[in-house]
Short mmCIF file of C-alpha atoms in Angstrom, two decimals:
data_model
loop_
_atom_site.label_atom_id
_atom_site.label_comp_id
_atom_site.label_asym_id
_atom_site.label_seq_id
_atom_site.Cartn_x
_atom_site.Cartn_y
_atom_site.Cartn_z
CA MET B 1 -12.87 37.52 3.66
CA ALA B 2 -13.17 34.03 3.48
CA MET B 3 -12.95 32.20 -0.04
CA LYS B 4 -16.68 30.67 -1.29
CA ILE B 5 -16.89 27.89 -3.55
CA LEU B 6 -19.10 24.98 -4.05
CA VAL B 7 -18.21 21.16 -4.13
CA VAL B 8 -20.26 19.24 -6.42
CA SER B 9 -19.44 15.39 -6.55
CA ASN B 10 -21.19 12.33 -7.67
CA MET B 11 -19.86 10.31 -4.82
CA TYR B 12 -20.41 11.30 -0.79
CA PRO B 13 -20.16 9.32 2.35
CA SER B 14 -23.86 9.07 4.33
CA LYS B 15 -24.18 6.84 7.43
CA SER B 16 -25.35 3.87 5.41
CA SER B 17 -22.69 4.38 2.97
CA PRO B 18 -19.91 5.83 5.04
CA VAL B 19 -16.56 4.98 2.99
CA PHE B 20 -18.59 6.17 -0.53
CA GLY B 21 -16.17 9.50 -1.99
CA GLY B 22 -14.77 9.48 1.55
CA PHE B 23 -11.60 11.42 0.01
CA VAL B 24 -13.65 13.81 -1.26
CA GLN B 25 -15.47 14.58 2.35
CA ARG B 26 -11.85 14.33 3.76
CA GLN B 27 -10.60 17.51 1.14
CA VAL B 28 -13.67 19.46 2.04
CA GLU B 29 -13.28 19.24 5.83
CA ALA B 30 -9.13 20.08 5.29
CA LEU B 31 -10.44 23.49 2.81
CA ARG B 32 -12.86 24.18 5.63
CA ARG B 33 -10.21 23.83 8.22
CA ALA B 34 -8.16 26.29 5.79
CA GLY B 35 -10.50 28.39 5.98
CA VAL B 36 -12.55 27.94 2.75
CA GLU B 37 -16.24 28.41 2.81
CA VAL B 38 -17.64 25.19 0.90
CA GLU B 39 -21.02 24.81 0.19
CA LEU B 40 -22.09 20.98 -0.64
CA ALA B 41 -24.10 19.22 -3.96
CA VAL B 42 -23.44 15.66 -3.53
CA ASN B 43 -24.73 12.30 -4.28
CA THR B 44 -24.61 9.83 -1.43
CA ILE B 45 -26.53 7.06 -3.07
CA SER B 46 -24.00 4.24 -3.90
CA ALA B 47 -26.63 2.03 -5.87
CA THR B 48 -26.65 2.16 -9.57
CA GLY B 49 -28.71 1.04 -11.96
CA LEU B 50 -30.30 2.67 -15.00
CA ALA B 51 -33.00 3.97 -12.81
CA VAL B 52 -31.40 4.60 -9.90
CA ASN B 53 -28.74 6.41 -11.92
CA ALA B 54 -31.73 8.56 -13.80
CA VAL B 55 -32.85 9.43 -10.18
CA LYS B 56 -29.60 10.63 -8.44
CA TYR B 57 -28.25 12.80 -10.46
CA ALA B 58 -31.57 14.62 -11.55
CA ALA B 59 -31.68 15.19 -7.94
CA LEU B 60 -27.77 16.08 -7.95
CA SER B 61 -27.71 18.52 -11.08
CA ARG B 62 -31.05 20.80 -8.90
CA ARG B 63 -29.25 20.92 -5.85
CA ALA B 64 -25.74 22.06 -8.31
CA ARG B 65 -27.94 25.04 -10.01
CA ARG B 66 -29.98 26.10 -6.48
CA ALA B 67 -26.26 25.87 -4.83
CA ALA B 68 -24.50 27.93 -7.67
CA ARG B 69 -25.17 31.82 -6.27
CA ALA B 70 -23.76 34.44 -7.72
CA ASP B 71 -21.60 35.25 -4.15
CA LEU B 72 -19.45 32.19 -4.73
CA ASP B 73 -15.54 32.54 -5.81
CA LEU B 74 -15.68 29.04 -7.66
CA VAL B 75 -17.35 25.60 -8.69
CA HIS B 76 -14.94 22.51 -8.25
CA GLY B 77 -16.57 19.59 -9.31
CA HIS B 78 -15.51 15.98 -8.40
CA TYR B 79 -15.60 13.40 -11.00
CA LEU B 80 -15.76 13.29 -14.24
CA TYR B 81 -18.74 11.18 -15.21
CA PRO B 82 -21.32 12.41 -14.79
CA THR B 83 -20.73 15.40 -12.48
CA ALA B 84 -18.34 16.98 -15.38
CA VAL B 85 -21.86 18.12 -17.38
CA ILE B 86 -23.47 19.21 -14.24
CA ALA B 87 -20.69 21.25 -12.60
CA GLU B 88 -19.99 23.38 -16.04
CA ARG B 89 -23.69 23.68 -15.67
CA ALA B 90 -23.69 25.16 -11.96
CA ALA B 91 -20.39 27.39 -12.87
CA SER B 92 -22.09 29.05 -16.12
CA GLY B 93 -25.27 29.54 -14.60
CA ALA B 94 -22.96 31.73 -11.83
CA GLY B 95 -20.83 32.85 -14.04
CA ARG B 96 -18.01 31.60 -11.80
CA PRO B 97 -14.27 29.89 -12.61
CA LEU B 98 -15.02 26.10 -12.70
CA VAL B 99 -12.22 23.17 -11.50
CA LEU B 100 -12.77 19.97 -12.32
CA THR B 101 -11.05 16.98 -10.53
CA ALA B 102 -10.36 13.18 -12.67
CA HIS B 103 -9.99 10.22 -10.01
CA GLY B 104 -9.57 7.69 -12.09
CA ASP B 105 -11.94 5.09 -14.19
CA ASP B 106 -14.48 8.18 -14.89
CA VAL B 107 -11.49 9.33 -17.71
CA ASP B 108 -12.21 6.72 -19.28
CA ASN B 109 -15.62 5.98 -18.35
CA ALA B 110 -16.34 9.71 -19.45
CA ALA B 111 -14.48 9.12 -22.91
CA ASN B 112 -16.29 6.10 -23.60
CA SER B 113 -19.74 7.55 -22.55
CA ARG B 114 -22.75 8.98 -24.39
CA LEU B 115 -21.94 12.45 -22.70
CA ALA B 116 -18.60 12.13 -23.64
CA GLY B 117 -19.13 15.26 -25.99
CA ARG B 118 -20.32 17.33 -23.47
CA ILE B 119 -17.78 16.15 -20.72
CA LYS B 120 -15.25 17.46 -23.10
CA ARG B 121 -16.96 20.58 -23.49
CA ALA B 122 -17.19 21.37 -19.79
CA LEU B 123 -13.40 20.30 -19.70
CA ASP B 124 -12.19 23.16 -22.02
CA ARG B 125 -14.57 25.98 -20.29
CA ALA B 126 -12.77 24.63 -17.01
CA GLN B 127 -10.48 26.72 -15.93
CA ALA B 128 -8.38 24.37 -14.14
CA VAL B 129 -8.51 20.18 -14.36
CA VAL B 130 -6.84 18.95 -11.77
CA CYS B 131 -5.37 14.90 -11.75
CA VAL B 132 -4.44 12.78 -9.17
CA SER B 133 -1.55 11.58 -10.94
CA GLU B 134 0.90 11.83 -14.01
CA TYR B 135 -0.59 9.19 -15.43
CA LEU B 136 -4.26 10.23 -15.14
CA ALA B 137 -3.07 13.39 -16.72
CA ALA B 138 -1.29 11.58 -19.38
CA ARG B 139 -5.18 9.77 -19.90
CA LEU B 140 -6.92 12.87 -19.91
CA MET B 141 -4.76 14.35 -22.73
CA GLU B 142 -4.60 11.56 -24.59
CA ARG B 143 -8.59 11.19 -24.33
CA PHE B 144 -9.61 14.29 -24.31
CA GLY B 145 -6.78 16.08 -25.65
CA THR B 146 -7.25 18.76 -22.02
CA PRO B 147 -3.99 20.66 -22.66
CA ARG B 148 -1.16 20.03 -20.37
CA GLU B 149 -0.94 24.05 -18.86
CA LYS B 150 -4.45 23.40 -18.02
CA ILE B 151 -3.65 20.15 -15.77
CA HIS B 152 -2.53 20.29 -12.46
CA VAL B 153 -1.24 17.31 -10.93
CA ILE B 154 -2.66 17.40 -7.34
CA ASP B 155 -3.59 14.41 -5.45
CA CYS B 156 -5.68 13.91 -2.22
CA GLY B 157 -3.25 13.62 0.21
CA VAL B 158 -2.56 11.43 3.40
CA ASP B 159 -3.79 12.28 7.09
CA THR B 160 -0.61 12.14 8.81
CA GLU B 161 -3.14 12.45 12.03
CA LEU B 162 -4.57 9.31 11.75
CA PHE B 163 -1.69 7.11 8.98
CA HIS B 164 1.38 6.82 10.99
CA PRO B 165 4.20 4.38 12.16
CA MET B 166 2.57 2.47 15.47
CA ASP B 167 4.40 0.08 17.67
CA ARG B 168 3.11 -3.06 15.45
CA LYS B 169 2.31 -4.97 18.80
CA ASP B 170 -0.02 -1.99 20.05
CA ALA B 171 -1.30 -2.31 16.63
CA ARG B 172 -2.00 -5.41 16.24
CA LEU B 173 -4.07 -6.00 20.02
CA LEU B 174 -6.09 -2.86 18.98
CA ALA B 175 -7.03 -4.30 15.46
CA ASP B 176 -7.61 -7.93 17.12
CA LEU B 177 -5.12 -9.82 14.99
CA PRO B 178 -2.77 -12.53 16.17
CA GLU B 179 0.69 -11.32 17.28
CA GLY B 180 2.30 -14.32 16.12
CA ALA B 181 1.58 -14.68 12.26
CA ARG B 182 2.32 -12.72 8.98
CA VAL B 183 -0.23 -10.32 8.35
CA VAL B 184 -0.87 -9.54 4.90
CA LEU B 185 -3.84 -7.13 4.01
CA PHE B 186 -5.64 -6.12 0.87
CA ALA B 187 -8.14 -3.01 1.60
CA ALA B 188 -10.27 -2.22 -1.52
CA HIS B 189 -13.67 -1.86 -2.99
CA LEU B 190 -14.32 -5.59 -3.27
CA ARG B 191 -14.46 -5.72 -7.67
CA GLU B 192 -13.40 -7.19 -10.31
CA ALA B 193 -10.63 -3.80 -11.51
CA LYS B 194 -9.05 -4.25 -7.85
CA GLY B 195 -7.42 -7.46 -8.26
CA VAL B 196 -9.73 -9.68 -5.64
CA ARG B 197 -9.14 -12.85 -7.62
CA THR B 198 -5.78 -12.36 -8.09
CA MET B 199 -4.82 -11.51 -4.68
CA LEU B 200 -7.06 -14.84 -3.34
CA ALA B 201 -4.98 -17.14 -6.23
CA ALA B 202 -1.66 -15.54 -4.55
CA HIS B 203 -2.30 -15.79 -0.85
CA GLU B 204 -3.48 -19.47 -2.08
CA ARG B 205 0.57 -19.94 -2.90
CA LEU B 206 1.67 -17.94 0.32
CA VAL B 207 -0.60 -20.81 2.03
CA ALA B 208 1.36 -23.85 0.41
CA GLU B 209 4.70 -21.92 1.45
CA ARG B 210 3.96 -21.14 4.62
CA ASP B 211 1.32 -22.01 7.15
CA ASP B 212 1.81 -18.81 9.33
CA VAL B 213 0.31 -16.78 6.93
CA LEU B 214 -3.20 -14.66 7.14
CA LEU B 215 -4.69 -12.67 4.53
CA ALA B 216 -7.11 -9.76 6.20
CA VAL B 217 -9.39 -8.18 3.54
CA ALA B 218 -10.98 -5.12 4.61
CA GLY B 219 -13.92 -3.52 2.03
CA ASP B 220 -17.11 -4.64 0.65
CA GLY B 221 -18.63 -5.06 -3.06
CA PRO B 222 -19.81 -7.55 -5.25
CA LEU B 223 -16.74 -10.07 -4.94
CA ALA B 224 -17.31 -9.69 -1.44
CA GLY B 225 -18.97 -13.30 -1.76
CA GLU B 226 -16.04 -14.96 -3.18
CA VAL B 227 -14.08 -13.30 -0.44
CA GLU B 228 -16.39 -15.00 2.43
CA LYS B 229 -16.23 -18.21 0.34
CA ALA B 230 -12.85 -18.87 0.26
CA ALA B 231 -11.75 -18.22 4.17
CA ARG B 232 -14.72 -20.67 4.60
CA GLU B 233 -13.66 -23.49 1.92
CA GLY B 234 -10.33 -25.48 1.46
CA ARG B 235 -7.21 -24.66 1.65
CA MET B 236 -7.87 -21.36 2.49
CA ARG B 237 -9.77 -22.23 5.04
CA GLY B 238 -8.81 -20.54 8.58
CA LYS B 239 -6.33 -18.36 6.71
CA ILE B 240 -8.49 -15.38 5.75
CA ARG B 241 -9.84 -12.70 8.09
CA VAL B 242 -12.94 -10.91 6.37
CA LEU B 243 -13.22 -7.69 7.86
CA GLY B 244 -15.89 -6.03 6.18
CA GLU B 245 -15.83 -2.47 5.50
CA VAL B 246 -13.54 -0.65 7.69
CA SER B 247 -14.00 2.91 8.49
CA HIS B 248 -11.47 5.44 7.26
CA TYR B 249 -10.38 6.22 11.17
CA ARG B 250 -9.85 2.66 11.85
CA MET B 251 -7.67 2.05 8.91
CA GLY B 252 -4.41 3.30 10.39
CA VAL B 253 -4.42 0.46 12.86
CA TYR B 254 -4.58 -1.93 10.05
CA TYR B 255 -1.64 -0.75 8.23
CA ALA B 256 -0.08 -0.22 10.91
CA ALA B 257 -0.41 -3.89 12.15
CA VAL B 258 0.37 -5.83 8.92
CA ASP B 259 3.76 -7.14 7.65
CA VAL B 260 2.61 -6.35 3.84
CA VAL B 261 -0.46 -4.42 2.35
CA CYS B 262 -1.54 -5.81 -1.00
CA VAL B 263 -2.66 -3.15 -3.93
CA THR B 264 -3.06 -6.07 -6.84
CA SER B 265 -5.02 -3.47 -8.90
CA GLU B 266 -5.99 -4.32 -13.10
CA ARG B 267 -5.58 -0.72 -13.03
CA GLU B 268 -5.47 2.66 -10.56
CA GLY B 269 -5.82 6.24 -11.23
CA PHE B 270 -3.66 7.16 -7.77
CA GLY B 271 -3.03 4.41 -5.38
CA LEU B 272 -4.36 5.75 -2.56
CA VAL B 273 -4.19 3.08 -0.22
CA ALA B 274 -0.95 2.40 -1.46
CA LEU B 275 0.52 5.67 0.03
CA GLU B 276 -1.41 5.49 3.31
CA SER B 277 0.12 2.11 3.92
CA LEU B 278 3.74 3.71 3.31
CA ALA B 279 2.70 6.33 5.35
CA SER B 280 1.77 4.06 8.65
CA GLY B 281 5.68 2.15 7.91
CA THR B 282 4.17 -0.88 6.10
CA PRO B 283 5.50 -2.05 2.75
CA VAL B 284 3.75 -2.89 -0.25
CA VAL B 285 2.98 -5.21 -3.53
CA ALA B 286 1.88 -2.99 -5.72
CA SER B 287 0.31 -3.83 -9.50
CA ASP B 288 2.76 -2.23 -11.84
CA VAL B 289 0.13 -0.15 -13.93
CA GLY B 290 -1.45 3.60 -13.50
CA GLY B 291 -0.08 6.48 -10.48
CA LEU B 292 0.78 3.26 -8.74
CA PRO B 293 4.17 3.37 -9.84
CA GLU B 294 4.27 7.24 -8.85
CA ILE B 295 4.13 6.19 -5.25
CA VAL B 296 5.80 2.50 -4.74
CA THR B 297 9.77 2.84 -5.66
CA GLU B 298 10.81 -0.55 -6.67
CA GLY B 299 12.73 -1.46 -3.65
CA LEU B 300 12.32 1.43 -1.45
CA ALA B 301 9.11 1.36 -0.96
CA GLY B 302 7.84 -2.36 -1.64
CA ARG B 303 7.78 -4.42 -4.74
CA LEU B 304 6.14 -3.66 -8.12
CA VAL B 305 4.48 -6.92 -9.95
CA PRO B 306 2.64 -7.43 -13.25
CA PRO B 307 -1.36 -6.66 -12.93
CA SER B 308 -3.13 -10.10 -12.98
CA ASP B 309 -0.17 -12.43 -12.02
CA PRO B 310 -0.54 -13.81 -8.64
CA ASP B 311 2.78 -16.06 -8.66
CA ALA B 312 4.23 -12.99 -8.65
CA VAL B 313 2.57 -11.08 -6.01
CA ALA B 314 3.13 -14.52 -3.56
CA LYS B 315 6.81 -14.13 -4.76
CA ALA B 316 7.32 -10.58 -3.56
CA VAL B 317 5.25 -11.16 -0.18
CA LEU B 318 7.53 -13.25 0.20
CA GLY B 319 10.80 -11.90 -0.11
CA LEU B 320 8.96 -8.66 2.08
CA LEU B 321 8.57 -11.19 4.80
CA GLN B 322 11.81 -12.06 5.19
CA HIS B 323 13.77 -8.92 3.91
CA ARG B 324 11.82 -5.10 4.84
CA PRO B 325 12.97 -2.82 2.59
CA ALA B 326 16.05 -0.58 4.13
CA GLY B 327 14.70 2.29 2.44
CA LEU B 328 11.28 2.00 3.70
CA ALA B 329 11.70 4.70 6.39
CA ASP B 330 13.03 6.92 4.05
CA ALA B 331 10.63 6.71 1.62
CA ALA B 332 7.85 6.82 3.51
CA ALA B 333 8.43 10.19 5.52
CA ARG B 334 9.72 11.69 1.81
CA LEU B 335 5.67 10.32 0.74
CA THR B 336 4.13 11.91 4.05
CA SER B 337 6.26 15.28 3.45
CA GLU B 338 5.12 15.54 -0.90
CA HIS B 339 1.83 14.32 -0.43
CA SER B 340 0.76 14.90 3.07
CA LEU B 341 -3.17 16.65 3.14
CA GLU B 342 -1.68 19.78 4.63
CA ARG B 343 1.08 20.53 2.27
CA VAL B 344 -2.51 19.08 -0.90
CA THR B 345 -4.88 21.12 0.18
CA GLU B 346 -1.62 24.30 0.40
CA ARG B 347 -1.66 23.80 -3.40
CA LEU B 348 -5.61 23.22 -3.64
CA VAL B 349 -6.41 26.60 -2.00
CA SER B 350 -2.97 28.05 -3.89
CA LEU B 351 -4.86 27.17 -7.52
CA TYR B 352 -8.37 28.47 -6.51
CA ARG B 353 -6.65 32.10 -5.50
CA SER B 354 -5.21 31.82 -8.99
CA LEU B 355 -8.39 31.59 -10.57
CA ILE B 356 -10.24 34.22 -9.14
CA ALA B 357 -7.67 36.55 -8.44
#
């Protein structure tokens, strides 16, 4: 008989916001392919603000309570703030085990919120807590005192059907990027914590050193206007390609088409962009923060640099443009094996079975 679970998430894609919480959707799809019956209670509204949040989280809570029927095997909540409280109510109402996943900023956001006490109770009530990196597991123990034996480090995984090495010339053609340029890719939600300004400052230094460098920026967000302005004005005019929001299914082409991918985040719970880039055979320059060092091995898969240091980013990119890491292929193969979506899904299903046995 198939396992039945309820997934509760405050982020999930929609037609208007196709990349909003996309990694949760991909995990759900992988679970369904593995034979798990998944019901959803999710929020697809990406807008924020006090009034909007009050409405959308009240609606999410109602959906979760309605969906939490007695024939479920367990409830899995994604994000601690505020979903942990909503998922815990649903699991308690149905008398079923609770799994919670912490993805990154939600750990600190939860600890600093007015719901901190209720989130801690949800964590204490949960039979298992999933963290997407060892870094985040340590952070969770520090902020909430969650026992290590309750924590399972399981990341979101990389879809190797989408992210794999391609002929760079073919990928450039598909991505509509100039064949003769040395292309650096920055893909993120364009907000301050992702190091957007650090990337722009680093690119200004790169342009001063090499005339053939082009920065491709994929994503949208509060700092999109600054990126567009930099692409139109000053020394970087014509040296930035603004791609806008790119679907997950297209990103593999861009990763394979470029020479280097930069992840200049000020903080990062895991680093899915870095993992997808390496799976596509492209080296990474990443901030030495959060879960990124668990993915990017200095000298093998790319370079680690201090956060908020555009000089270090530019120097690392220049080095990779001159010499691709000799161990890149081996590092990519190891990461792909360890973090494939199939392997991650197997671990998650195994965890579920251990809780409902």
